[in-house]
Amino acid sequence: MDTPPAKFASSSGSCGEFLFLATYSNDMYLHSQLDFGTPARQGSVNVGKNWTVVSEDPERIQKSLGGTVLHTGP
């Protein structure tokens, strides 16, 4: 999995090969990132109040952190 772009994030990083996190300083940047998109090959992204997480197991992340799972591809 390639690191997804976090163009509008105030900070971002990866935790291993299959987990990418980003935080946003305000709603405008978060919504701009969602409009910009997450690569379809990643399938889904977890979205919280000021964060996104791309992982192989979005339901597991959702159980731990909350947020909403948005499906972006296959």
XYZ file of C-alpha atoms in Angstrom:
74
model
C 0.000 0.000 0.000
C 1.392 3.405 -0.900
C 1.131 6.274 1.559
C -2.027 8.188 0.665
C -1.640 11.900 0.091
C -2.490 14.059 3.105
C -2.210 17.355 1.271
C -4.383 19.330 3.713
C -3.262 17.698 6.991
C -1.542 19.617 9.761
C 0.338 16.388 10.526
C 0.411 12.888 9.105
C 2.387 9.697 9.284
C 2.350 5.958 9.045
C 2.468 3.253 11.675
C 3.807 0.324 9.775
C 3.132 -0.633 6.197
C -0.682 -0.595 6.237
C -1.763 2.181 8.624
C -1.742 5.879 7.761
C -2.955 8.678 10.021
C -3.577 12.375 9.458
C -4.899 15.180 11.655
C -6.414 18.461 10.506
C -6.397 21.859 12.169
C -10.025 22.595 11.264
C -13.107 21.290 9.435
C -12.248 23.156 6.257
C -8.966 21.256 5.843
C -10.583 17.916 6.706
C -13.363 18.451 4.162
C -10.847 19.664 1.580
C -8.895 16.430 2.059
C -12.045 14.340 1.657
C -12.954 16.292 -1.492
C -9.385 15.831 -2.770
C -9.889 12.125 -2.237
C -8.232 8.978 -1.050
C -6.904 6.639 -3.721
C -9.632 4.194 -4.731
C -7.284 1.227 -4.366
C -7.335 1.775 -0.604
C -11.027 0.988 -0.407
C -11.964 2.978 2.681
C -10.980 5.663 5.136
C -12.011 6.216 8.753
C -13.016 9.818 9.415
C -13.273 11.449 12.842
C -13.829 15.016 14.011
C -10.340 16.166 12.972
C -8.581 13.020 11.729
C -8.478 10.325 9.064
C -7.040 6.809 9.199
C -6.448 4.598 6.168
C -5.980 0.935 7.053
C -6.618 -2.602 5.877
C -9.237 -3.140 8.612
C -11.443 -0.031 8.880
C -14.022 -1.725 11.105
C -11.343 -2.546 13.702
C -10.151 1.069 13.682
C -13.743 2.252 14.028
C -14.287 0.014 17.076
C -11.185 1.489 18.724
C -11.377 5.148 17.716
C -14.951 5.707 16.574
C -15.482 7.855 13.536
C -17.184 6.890 10.304
C -15.990 4.464 7.641
C -16.217 5.973 4.141
C -15.854 3.493 1.298
C -13.823 5.025 -1.520
C -13.310 2.126 -3.896
C -13.534 -1.623 -4.427
